[in-house]
Coordinates of C-alpha atoms and ligand atoms in Angstrom, one line a residue:
Chain A
X1 CA 1.0 -11.1 -5.4
X2 CA 0.8 -7.3 -5.4
X3 CA -2.7 -5.9 -5.2
X4 CA -1.9 -3.5 -8.0
X5 CA -1.3 -6.3 -10.4
X6 CA -4.4 -7.8 -9.5
X7 CA -6.3 -4.6 -9.8
X8 CA -4.5 -4.2 -13.5
X9 CA -5.8 -7.5 -14.2
X10 CA -9.3 -7.3 -13.1
X11 CA -10.1 -3.8 -13.8
X12 CA -8.0 -4.0 -17.0
X13 CA -6.0 -1.5 -18.5
X14 CA -7.0 -2.3 -22.0
X15 CA -4.0 -0.1 -23.4
X16 CA -1.8 -2.4 -21.7
X17 CA -3.0 -5.5 -23.2
X18 CA -2.7 -3.6 -26.7
X19 CA 1.3 -3.7 -26.1
X20 CA 1.4 -7.2 -26.7
X21 CA 0.4 -8.4 -30.0
X22 CA -2.1 -10.6 -30.7
X23 CA -1.2 -14.3 -30.8
X24 CA -3.9 -16.5 -32.6
X25 CA -2.9 -19.8 -32.0
X26 CA -1.8 -19.8 -28.5
X27 CA -5.2 -17.9 -27.6
X28 CA -7.3 -20.7 -29.3
X29 CA -5.0 -23.2 -27.5
X30 CA -5.4 -22.0 -24.2
X31 CA -9.3 -21.3 -24.6
X32 CA -9.3 -25.1 -25.8
X33 CA -7.6 -26.3 -22.9
X34 CA -9.3 -24.3 -20.2
X35 CA -12.7 -25.3 -21.3
X36 CA -11.8 -29.2 -21.9
X37 CA -10.2 -29.1 -18.2
X38 CA -13.3 -27.3 -16.8
X39 CA -15.4 -30.0 -18.7
X40 CA -13.6 -33.0 -17.1
X41 CA -13.7 -31.1 -13.8
X42 CA -17.4 -30.8 -13.9
X43 CA -17.4 -34.9 -14.0
X44 CA -14.7 -35.3 -11.6
X45 CA -16.7 -32.9 -9.4
X46 CA -20.0 -35.0 -9.9
X47 CA -18.6 -38.3 -9.2
X48 CA -17.0 -37.1 -5.9
X49 CA -20.1 -35.9 -4.7
X50 CA -22.2 -38.9 -5.9
X51 CA -19.7 -41.2 -4.2
X52 CA -19.7 -39.2 -1.2
X53 CA -23.7 -39.4 -1.0
X54 CA -23.8 -43.1 -1.9
X55 CA -20.8 -43.6 0.9
X56 CA -22.9 -41.6 3.5
X57 CA -26.0 -43.5 2.6
X58 CA -24.6 -46.9 3.0
X59 CA -22.4 -46.1 5.9
X60 CA -25.5 -45.0 7.5
X61 CA -27.3 -48.3 6.6
X62 CA -24.7 -50.0 8.2
X63 CA -25.6 -48.9 11.5
X64 CA -28.6 -50.3 10.9
X65 CA -26.7 -53.6 10.7
X66 CA -29.0 -56.4 10.6
X67 CA -32.5 -57.8 9.7
X68 CA -34.1 -60.4 11.2
X69 CA -36.8 -62.6 8.7
X70 CA -39.4 -64.5 10.4
X71 CA -41.2 -66.9 8.1
X72 CA -43.8 -68.8 9.8
X73 CA -47.5 -69.5 9.2
X74 CA -50.0 -67.0 9.7
X75 CA -51.3 -67.8 12.9
X76 CA -47.8 -68.1 14.6
X77 CA -46.5 -65.1 13.0
X78 CA -47.4 -62.7 15.8
X79 CA -46.3 -65.4 18.6
X80 CA -42.8 -65.7 17.0
X81 CA -42.3 -62.2 16.1
X82 CA -42.9 -61.6 19.6
X83 CA -40.7 -64.3 21.0
X84 CA -37.8 -62.9 18.5
X85 CA -38.2 -59.5 19.8
X86 CA -37.8 -60.6 23.5
X87 CA -34.7 -62.4 22.6
X88 CA -33.2 -59.6 20.8
X89 CA -34.0 -57.1 23.7
X90 CA -32.3 -59.5 26.0
X91 CA -29.1 -59.9 24.1
X92 CA -26.2 -57.7 24.8
X93 CA -25.2 -55.6 22.1
X94 CA -28.3 -55.0 20.3
X95 CA -29.1 -51.4 20.8
X96 CA -33.0 -51.6 19.2
X97 CA -35.0 -54.2 17.7
X98 CA -37.9 -53.2 15.9
X99 CA -40.2 -55.0 13.9
X100 CA -41.3 -53.2 10.5
X101 CA -44.9 -52.1 10.0
X102 CA -46.8 -53.3 7.2
X103 CA -46.5 -49.9 5.1
X104 CA -42.7 -50.1 5.4
X105 CA -42.7 -53.6 4.4
X106 CA -44.6 -52.9 1.0
X107 CA -42.4 -49.9 0.5
X108 CA -39.6 -52.2 0.4
X109 CA -41.1 -54.7 -1.9
X110 CA -42.6 -51.8 -4.2
X111 CA -39.9 -51.8 -6.4
X112 CA -39.9 -55.3 -7.2
X113 CA -43.9 -56.0 -7.1
X114 CA -45.2 -52.9 -7.8
X115 CA -47.2 -50.4 -5.5
X116 CA -50.6 -51.7 -4.3
X117 CA -49.8 -54.9 -3.5
X118 CA -52.0 -56.8 -1.1
X119 CA -49.9 -57.9 1.5
X120 CA -52.2 -59.4 3.8
X121 CA -53.0 -62.1 1.3
X122 CA -49.5 -63.2 0.7
X123 CA -47.2 -64.9 3.1
X124 CA -44.7 -62.4 3.3
X125 CA -42.2 -62.8 6.0
X126 CA -42.1 -60.4 9.1
X127 CA -38.8 -58.0 9.2
X128 CA -37.4 -57.1 12.3
X129 CA -35.0 -54.1 11.9
X130 CA -31.9 -54.8 14.6
X131 CA -29.7 -51.8 15.3
X132 CA -26.2 -53.0 16.7
X133 CA -25.0 -51.2 20.0
X134 CA -21.0 -50.6 20.4
X135 CA -19.5 -53.2 20.6
X136 CA -21.8 -55.3 18.7
X137 CA -23.6 -58.6 19.7
X138 CA -22.3 -62.0 19.4
X139 CA -23.8 -63.3 16.2
X140 CA -23.2 -67.0 16.2
X141 CA -24.8 -66.9 20.0
X142 CA -27.7 -65.0 18.8
X143 CA -28.3 -67.4 15.8
X144 CA -28.4 -70.3 18.2
X145 CA -30.7 -68.8 20.7
X146 CA -33.2 -67.8 17.6
X147 CA -33.0 -71.0 16.4
X148 CA -34.1 -72.6 19.5
X149 CA -36.6 -70.4 20.2
X150 CA -38.1 -69.0 16.9
X151 CA -37.8 -71.8 14.5
X152 CA -38.7 -69.5 11.4
X153 CA -36.1 -66.8 12.0
X154 CA -33.2 -66.2 9.7
X155 CA -30.7 -63.5 10.6
X156 CA -29.5 -61.3 7.6
X157 CA -26.4 -59.4 8.6
X158 CA -25.9 -56.7 5.7
X159 CA -22.7 -55.2 7.1
X160 CA -20.8 -58.2 6.0
X161 CA -21.2 -57.2 2.3
X162 CA -22.1 -53.5 3.0
X163 CA -18.7 -52.5 4.5
X164 CA -16.3 -53.2 1.4
X165 CA -18.8 -51.4 -0.4
X166 CA -18.5 -48.1 1.9
X167 CA -14.6 -48.5 1.6
X168 CA -15.2 -48.5 -2.1
X169 CA -17.5 -45.4 -2.3
X170 CA -15.0 -43.7 0.1
X171 CA -12.2 -44.5 -2.2
X172 CA -14.1 -43.5 -5.1
X173 CA -14.8 -40.0 -3.8
X174 CA -11.1 -39.6 -3.0
X175 CA -10.5 -40.5 -6.5
X176 CA -12.6 -37.9 -7.5
X177 CA -11.2 -35.1 -5.4
X178 CA -7.8 -36.3 -6.8
X179 CA -8.8 -35.9 -10.3
X180 CA -10.2 -32.3 -9.5
X181 CA -6.9 -31.5 -8.0
X182 CA -5.2 -33.0 -10.8
X183 CA -7.2 -31.0 -13.1
X184 CA -6.3 -27.9 -11.3
X185 CA -2.7 -28.8 -11.6
X186 CA -2.4 -29.8 -15.5
X187 CA -4.5 -26.6 -16.2
X188 CA -1.7 -24.6 -14.4
X189 CA 1.0 -26.4 -16.2
X190 CA -0.4 -26.0 -19.7
X191 CA -1.3 -22.2 -18.7
X192 CA 2.6 -21.8 -17.8
X193 CA 3.9 -23.4 -20.9
X194 CA 1.3 -21.2 -23.0
X195 CA 2.5 -18.3 -21.2
X196 CA 6.0 -19.2 -21.2
X197 CA 5.8 -19.2 -24.9
X198 CA 3.8 -16.0 -25.3
X199 CA 6.8 -14.3 -23.1
X200 CA 9.4 -15.9 -25.2
X201 CA 7.9 -15.2 -28.5
X202 CA 7.5 -11.3 -27.2
X203 CA 10.9 -11.0 -25.7
X204 CA 11.3 -7.7 -27.7
X205 CA 8.4 -6.3 -26.9
X206 CA 9.0 -7.1 -22.9
X207 CA 12.6 -5.1 -23.8
X208 CA 11.1 -2.4 -25.1
X209 CA 8.6 -1.8 -22.6
X210 CA 11.3 -2.0 -19.8
X211 CA 13.5 0.3 -21.6
X212 CA 10.7 3.1 -21.8
X213 CA 10.2 2.6 -17.9
X214 CA 7.3 0.0 -17.7
X215 CA 7.3 -1.7 -14.2
X216 CA 7.2 -5.2 -14.1
X217 CA 3.8 -5.6 -12.6
X218 CA 2.7 -3.6 -15.6
X219 CA 4.2 -5.9 -18.2
X220 CA 3.3 -8.9 -16.1
X221 CA -0.3 -7.5 -16.2
X222 CA -0.6 -7.1 -20.1
X223 CA -0.1 -11.1 -20.2
X224 CA -2.0 -12.3 -17.1
X225 CA -5.0 -10.2 -18.4
X226 CA -4.8 -12.1 -21.5
X227 CA -4.6 -15.6 -20.1
X228 CA -7.1 -15.0 -17.4
X229 CA -9.8 -13.9 -19.6
X230 CA -8.9 -16.6 -21.8
X231 CA -9.0 -19.2 -19.0
X232 CA -12.2 -17.5 -17.6
X233 CA -14.1 -17.9 -21.0
X234 CA -12.9 -21.2 -21.6
X235 CA -13.7 -22.8 -18.4
X236 CA -16.9 -20.8 -18.4
X237 CA -17.9 -22.6 -21.6
X238 CA -16.6 -26.0 -20.5
X239 CA -18.4 -25.9 -17.0
X240 CA -21.6 -24.8 -19.2
X241 CA -21.4 -27.9 -21.5
X242 CA -20.3 -30.3 -18.5
X243 CA -23.3 -29.1 -16.5
X244 CA -25.6 -29.7 -19.5
X245 CA -24.1 -33.0 -19.9
X246 CA -24.7 -33.9 -16.3
X247 CA -28.5 -32.3 -16.4
X248 CA -29.2 -35.2 -19.2
X249 CA -28.0 -37.9 -17.1
X250 CA -30.9 -39.9 -16.1
X251 CA -32.9 -39.2 -12.7
X252 CA -31.7 -40.7 -9.7
X253 CA -33.7 -43.5 -8.8
X254 CA -33.7 -46.6 -6.4
X255 CA -33.6 -49.1 -9.2
X256 CA -30.5 -47.5 -10.9
X257 CA -28.4 -47.3 -7.9
X258 CA -25.4 -45.5 -8.5
X259 CA -25.2 -44.8 -12.0
X260 CA -28.3 -42.9 -12.0
X261 CA -27.1 -41.2 -8.8
X262 CA -24.4 -39.7 -10.7
X263 CA -25.1 -35.8 -10.8
X264 CA -25.5 -32.9 -8.4
X265 CA -28.5 -32.3 -6.1
X266 CA -29.9 -29.2 -4.6
X267 CA -27.1 -26.7 -3.6
X268 CA -24.5 -29.2 -5.1
X269 CA -25.5 -27.5 -8.6
X270 CA -23.5 -24.2 -7.2
X271 CA -20.5 -26.1 -6.8
X272 CA -19.6 -26.3 -10.3
X273 CA -20.1 -22.6 -10.9
X274 CA -16.8 -22.3 -8.9
X275 CA -14.7 -23.9 -11.8
X276 CA -14.7 -20.7 -14.3
X277 CA -13.5 -18.3 -11.4
X278 CA -11.0 -21.0 -9.8
X279 CA -9.5 -21.7 -13.9
X280 CA -9.2 -18.1 -14.2
X281 CA -7.5 -17.9 -10.6
X282 CA -4.9 -20.8 -11.6
X283 CA -4.4 -19.1 -14.9
X284 CA -3.7 -15.5 -13.2
X285 CA -1.3 -17.2 -10.9
X286 CA 0.6 -19.3 -13.4
X287 CA 1.0 -16.4 -15.5
X288 CA 2.1 -14.0 -13.0
X289 CA 4.6 -16.7 -11.8
X290 CA 5.9 -17.4 -15.3
X291 CA 6.1 -13.6 -16.1
X292 CA 8.2 -12.9 -12.9
X293 CA 10.7 -15.4 -13.5
X294 CA 11.1 -14.2 -17.1
X295 CA 11.2 -10.4 -16.1
X296 CA 13.8 -11.2 -13.7
X297 CA 16.1 -12.4 -16.3
X298 CA 16.3 -8.7 -18.0
X299 CA 17.9 -6.0 -16.2
Chain B
X1 CA 23.2 13.7 -12.9
X2 CA 25.0 10.4 -14.0
X3 CA 28.4 9.7 -12.4
X4 CA 30.9 6.6 -13.0
X5 CA 33.1 6.2 -10.7
X6 CA 35.9 3.7 -11.7
X7 CA 33.7 1.6 -13.7
X8 CA 35.1 -1.4 -15.2
X9 CA 33.2 -3.7 -17.5
X10 CA 33.6 -7.0 -19.2
X11 CA 31.0 -9.1 -21.0
X12 CA 32.7 -12.2 -19.7
X13 CA 35.7 -12.6 -22.3
X14 CA 38.6 -9.7 -21.6
X15 CA 38.2 -6.5 -20.0
X16 CA 36.2 -3.8 -22.5
X17 CA 36.2 -0.8 -20.4
X18 CA 38.5 0.1 -17.3
X19 CA 38.8 2.8 -14.7
X20 CA 36.1 4.9 -16.3
X21 CA 35.3 8.0 -14.2
X22 CA 33.1 10.8 -15.7
X23 CA 30.6 12.9 -14.4
X24 CA 27.7 14.1 -16.6
X25 CA 26.8 17.8 -14.8
X26 CA 23.2 18.8 -14.8
X27 CA 22.7 20.6 -18.3
X28 CA 26.1 19.7 -19.7
X29 CA 26.3 18.5 -23.4
X30 CA 28.8 15.5 -24.0
X31 CA 29.9 13.5 -26.8
X32 CA 31.1 10.0 -26.7
X33 CA 33.4 8.8 -29.4
X34 CA 35.6 6.1 -30.1
X35 CA 36.4 3.3 -33.0
X36 CA 33.4 1.1 -33.5
X37 CA 33.6 -2.0 -31.0
X38 CA 35.4 0.3 -28.6
X39 CA 32.3 0.2 -26.1
X40 CA 30.4 3.3 -27.0
X41 CA 26.8 1.4 -26.5
X42 CA 28.3 -0.4 -23.7
X43 CA 29.1 2.6 -21.7
X44 CA 25.6 4.0 -22.5
X45 CA 23.7 1.1 -21.3
X46 CA 25.6 1.3 -18.2
X47 CA 24.4 4.7 -17.7
X48 CA 20.8 3.8 -17.6
X49 CA 21.4 0.5 -15.8
X50 CA 20.7 -2.0 -18.6
X51 CA 24.0 -3.4 -17.7
X52 CA 25.6 -3.8 -14.1
X53 CA 29.5 -2.6 -13.8
X54 CA 31.9 -5.3 -13.1
X55 CA 33.9 -3.1 -11.0
X56 CA 33.4 0.3 -9.6
X57 CA 30.0 2.4 -9.0
X58 CA 27.6 4.1 -11.3
X59 CA 25.4 6.7 -9.6
X60 CA 22.2 8.1 -11.1
X61 CA 20.3 11.3 -9.9
X62 CA 22.8 10.9 -7.0
X63 CA 21.8 7.1 -6.2
X64 CA 24.0 4.0 -6.4
X65 CA 22.2 1.9 -9.2
X66 CA 23.2 -1.2 -7.4
X67 CA 20.7 0.2 -4.6
X68 CA 17.5 0.2 -6.8
X69 CA 14.8 -2.4 -7.0
X70 CA 13.4 -3.1 -10.4
X71 CA 10.4 -1.0 -9.7
X72 CA 12.8 1.9 -8.7
X73 CA 14.6 1.2 -12.0
X74 CA 11.7 1.4 -13.8
X75 CA 10.7 4.9 -12.5
X76 CA 14.4 6.0 -12.7
X77 CA 14.4 5.3 -16.7
X78 CA 11.2 7.4 -17.2
X79 CA 13.7 10.3 -16.5
X80 CA 16.3 9.3 -18.8
X81 CA 15.5 9.4 -22.7
X82 CA 17.5 6.9 -24.3
X83 CA 17.8 6.6 -28.4
X84 CA 18.9 3.1 -29.1
X85 CA 21.6 2.3 -31.6
X86 CA 19.0 -0.1 -33.4
X87 CA 16.1 1.8 -32.4
X88 CA 13.8 -0.9 -30.8
X89 CA 10.1 -0.5 -31.4
X90 CA 6.9 -2.6 -31.0
X91 CA 6.3 -3.4 -34.5
X92 CA 2.7 -4.0 -34.5
X93 CA 1.7 -0.5 -33.3
X94 CA 1.8 2.6 -35.3
X95 CA 4.6 4.8 -35.0
X96 CA 2.6 7.5 -33.0
X97 CA 1.7 4.9 -30.3
X98 CA 5.4 3.9 -30.1
X99 CA 6.1 7.3 -29.4
X100 CA 3.7 7.8 -27.1
X101 CA 4.7 4.6 -25.2
X102 CA 6.5 6.0 -22.2
X103 CA 3.5 8.1 -21.6
X104 CA 1.5 4.9 -21.8
X105 CA 3.3 2.8 -19.6
X106 CA 3.8 5.4 -16.9
X107 CA 0.0 5.7 -16.9
X108 CA -0.2 9.3 -18.2
X109 CA -3.3 10.6 -20.1
X110 CA -2.3 10.1 -23.7
X111 CA -5.0 12.2 -25.1
X112 CA -4.2 15.3 -23.1
X113 CA -0.9 15.1 -24.5
X114 CA -2.1 14.4 -28.1
X115 CA -1.0 18.1 -28.9
X116 CA 2.2 17.6 -27.6
X117 CA 2.6 14.3 -29.6
X118 CA 1.7 15.9 -32.8
X119 CA 4.0 18.7 -32.6
X120 CA 7.0 16.2 -31.8
X121 CA 6.1 14.2 -34.7
X122 CA 6.0 17.3 -36.9
X123 CA 9.3 18.2 -35.5
X124 CA 11.1 15.4 -36.4
X125 CA 9.5 15.3 -39.7
X126 CA 6.9 12.1 -38.8
X127 CA 3.7 14.1 -39.2
X128 CA 2.4 12.1 -42.1
X129 CA 3.7 8.8 -41.3
X130 CA 1.8 8.8 -37.8
X131 CA 0.0 5.7 -38.9
X132 CA 2.9 3.5 -40.5
X133 CA 4.1 0.8 -38.8
X134 CA 8.0 0.9 -37.7
X135 CA 9.0 -1.9 -40.2
X136 CA 7.6 0.0 -42.7
X137 CA 9.9 3.1 -42.0
X138 CA 13.1 4.0 -43.5
X139 CA 16.4 3.9 -41.6
X140 CA 16.5 7.3 -40.9
X141 CA 12.7 7.7 -40.0
X142 CA 13.4 4.9 -37.4
X143 CA 15.8 7.0 -36.1
X144 CA 13.7 10.2 -35.6
X145 CA 10.8 8.4 -34.5
X146 CA 13.3 6.7 -31.7
X147 CA 14.5 10.2 -30.7
X148 CA 11.0 11.9 -30.5
X149 CA 10.3 8.6 -28.3
X150 CA 13.1 9.4 -26.2
X151 CA 12.4 13.2 -25.6
X152 CA 8.6 12.8 -25.2
X153 CA 8.4 12.2 -21.3
X154 CA 10.7 15.7 -20.8
X155 CA 13.4 13.8 -19.2
X156 CA 16.0 15.1 -17.5
X157 CA 19.0 13.1 -19.3
X158 CA 19.0 12.1 -23.2
X159 CA 21.6 9.5 -24.2
X160 CA 21.4 9.1 -27.9
X161 CA 23.5 6.1 -29.3
X162 CA 24.3 7.2 -33.0
X163 CA 21.2 8.9 -33.4
X164 CA 22.2 10.4 -36.9
X165 CA 23.7 7.2 -38.2
X166 CA 21.2 6.6 -41.0
X167 CA 20.2 10.2 -42.0
X168 CA 21.4 12.8 -44.3
X169 CA 23.3 15.7 -43.3
X170 CA 20.4 18.0 -43.4
X171 CA 18.2 15.7 -40.9
X172 CA 21.2 15.1 -38.8
X173 CA 21.8 18.8 -38.4
X174 CA 18.0 19.3 -37.7
X175 CA 18.0 16.4 -35.1
X176 CA 21.3 17.9 -33.7
X177 CA 19.4 21.4 -33.4
X178 CA 16.7 19.4 -31.5
X179 CA 19.2 18.0 -29.3
X180 CA 20.8 21.3 -28.6
X181 CA 17.4 23.1 -27.9
X182 CA 16.7 20.4 -25.3
X183 CA 20.1 21.0 -23.7
X184 CA 19.2 24.7 -23.8
X185 CA 16.1 23.9 -21.6
X186 CA 18.5 22.4 -19.2
X187 CA 18.5 18.9 -20.2
X188 CA 21.7 16.9 -20.0
X189 CA 22.6 15.5 -23.3
X190 CA 25.0 12.4 -24.3
X191 CA 25.4 11.7 -27.7
X192 CA 27.6 8.7 -28.8
X193 CA 28.7 9.3 -32.3
X194 CA 31.8 8.7 -34.7
X195 CA 30.7 11.5 -37.0
X196 CA 33.2 14.1 -36.5
X197 CA 31.5 16.5 -39.0
X198 CA 28.5 16.5 -36.3
X199 CA 30.6 17.1 -33.5
X200 CA 32.1 20.0 -34.8
X201 CA 29.1 21.4 -36.1
X202 CA 27.8 20.9 -32.7
X203 CA 30.7 22.8 -31.2
X204 CA 29.7 26.0 -32.9
X205 CA 26.1 25.8 -31.3
X206 CA 26.7 24.7 -27.9
X207 CA 29.6 24.3 -25.3
X208 CA 30.2 20.5 -25.8
X209 CA 32.8 18.2 -24.2
X210 CA 33.9 15.3 -26.2
X211 CA 34.8 12.1 -24.3
X212 CA 36.9 9.3 -26.4
X213 CA 37.5 5.9 -25.6
X214 CA 40.6 4.5 -26.4
X215 CA 43.0 1.9 -25.3
X216 CA 39.5 0.9 -22.8
X217 CA 39.8 3.9 -21.1
X218 CA 37.6 7.2 -21.3
X219 CA 39.4 10.2 -22.1
X220 CA 38.5 13.8 -22.3
X221 CA 39.5 15.1 -26.1
X222 CA 41.4 17.9 -26.7
X223 CA 40.3 20.8 -28.4
X224 CA 41.8 19.1 -31.7
X225 CA 38.6 18.3 -33.1
Ligands
ATP1 N1 26.0 -9.0 -25.3 C1 27.2 -8.8 -25.5 N2 28.1 -9.8 -25.3 C2 29.3 -10.1 -25.8 N3 29.9 -9.3 -26.2 C3 29.5 -8.1 -26.7 C4 28.2 -7.7 -26.3 N4 27.8 -6.7 -26.8 C5 28.8 -6.1 -27.4 N5 29.8 -7.0 -27.3 C6 31.1 -6.7 -27.7 O1 31.8 -5.5 -26.7 C7 32.5 -4.6 -27.7 C8 31.8 -3.2 -27.8 O2 30.6 -3.7 -28.1 P1 29.9 -2.0 -28.2 O3 28.5 -2.4 -28.9 O4 29.7 -1.2 -26.8 O5 30.6 -0.9 -29.5 P2 30.4 0.3 -29.7 O6 31.5 1.3 -29.3 O7 29.1 0.7 -29.8 O8 30.5 0.2 -31.5 P3 29.7 0.7 -32.8 O9 30.5 2.1 -33.0 O10 30.0 -0.2 -34.0 O11 28.2 0.6 -32.4 C9 32.5 -5.4 -29.2 O12 33.3 -5.8 -29.3 C10 31.2 -6.3 -29.0 O13 31.4 -7.2 -29.9
MG2 MG1 27.5 1.3 -30.4

């Protein structure tokens, strides 16, 4: 695309815009489509980002792949924990084994029992966090050895149910991004249709302009300016409404899991702001291509 | 200025024009005549590149039109004023803007030329109709506006296709005088017309040559007009 044409559109030759008669319905439809698409894009973007965060968190938790739970009478707890840690440290394929402290355990239970739980007075099992090495330990073998030495130990391997969830989160993120791309493509297609309609409706205007010595870039600019401005305004409104919608979603919380995590976090809020300029750019390119094609047919 | 060298043209069916060779010298004044449907409009369109010849070569300002890209073609058209037979305008803009259109699209400062524009509009008798829309004009007024638009850029060549088709004798004489005046200033003029009275009237004012299309060929008409 020639730089002159872009300048014509951005800095604007108001004169050129006036040479094309106003087109009520196309204008409104373009505004509406740009707005609706931007609105959808905001949600697709929010979905992608949230799915990405979820995938990352779950993937990270996968690394801490297992928990060992020790149920034992209070007086044997320390001894059994010690024995279990010893076995774990000797097991090939275990990178790290760490008994959780009291505060950490209380934090894990807080969502269910509320804060301020008197952990000392309750028969709470001791948790040991196991980080697997690469390659990982042999799970069946570890179970057998634990059974013999630490009767109260139960091995929870979360990777078995987390791995498909991570995969699901990854696909969800992929779907989100594909949606964003499709929305961009659909916007380009609709702007192209609208631009073609406008160009066809103004065939005589184009012919007259050509006759009096207007360059292709000038004529295309008159149309591009219009559609670019409409796309910019429409998608700015759509993006604004979409962002308000996302803002009104409930705060992210541990209890709500994925659903309440839907939204933007921190710098993520800046991302949807790119939608209006991108929408305008898509409109600019689509109108330019349509105008070029149409003008080539004229002598 | 404009040279056609052995030009042939057909719209796809039979041949309309063949072996047309003519040279419009700088400062010359030509009439183009011939029966309706003989190809006058077609020939004029060949002269400003709206049509590409089926055979032969068209040279404008010493450049072969085939060698021009689209932008160069646009620049070339700013140096040629064309009065269309069916005068085309932008119907949503007032007459004054339509006449100033060549200035607008070539990026000239229209405000700076406002004096010129007003004078030109008065000359063609449209001073009072500046704010009217083209569809509100009479046929003759449209033709006068088309002529004004064709000359506002002070082009080197003026191609006028039936510029007096819709106006009374009085007005056609006025338009002719304007064209003769422009010719005296050194512009090359080509007028397509089948109005023999107009051609005779012109011959008393200017040394005009008459080209006639007959039997698909272009001939220089004798002094018998
Ligand atoms: N776009 C076109 N496609 C096909 N045929 C055409 C086209 N334009 C003109 N013709 C035909 O070519 C012939 C010459 O047309 P042209 O307009 O050049 O005639 P003209 O001499 O200007 O006639 P008039 O005096 O009536 O204006 C006519 O028979 C017309 O029907
Ligand atoms: Mg004609």
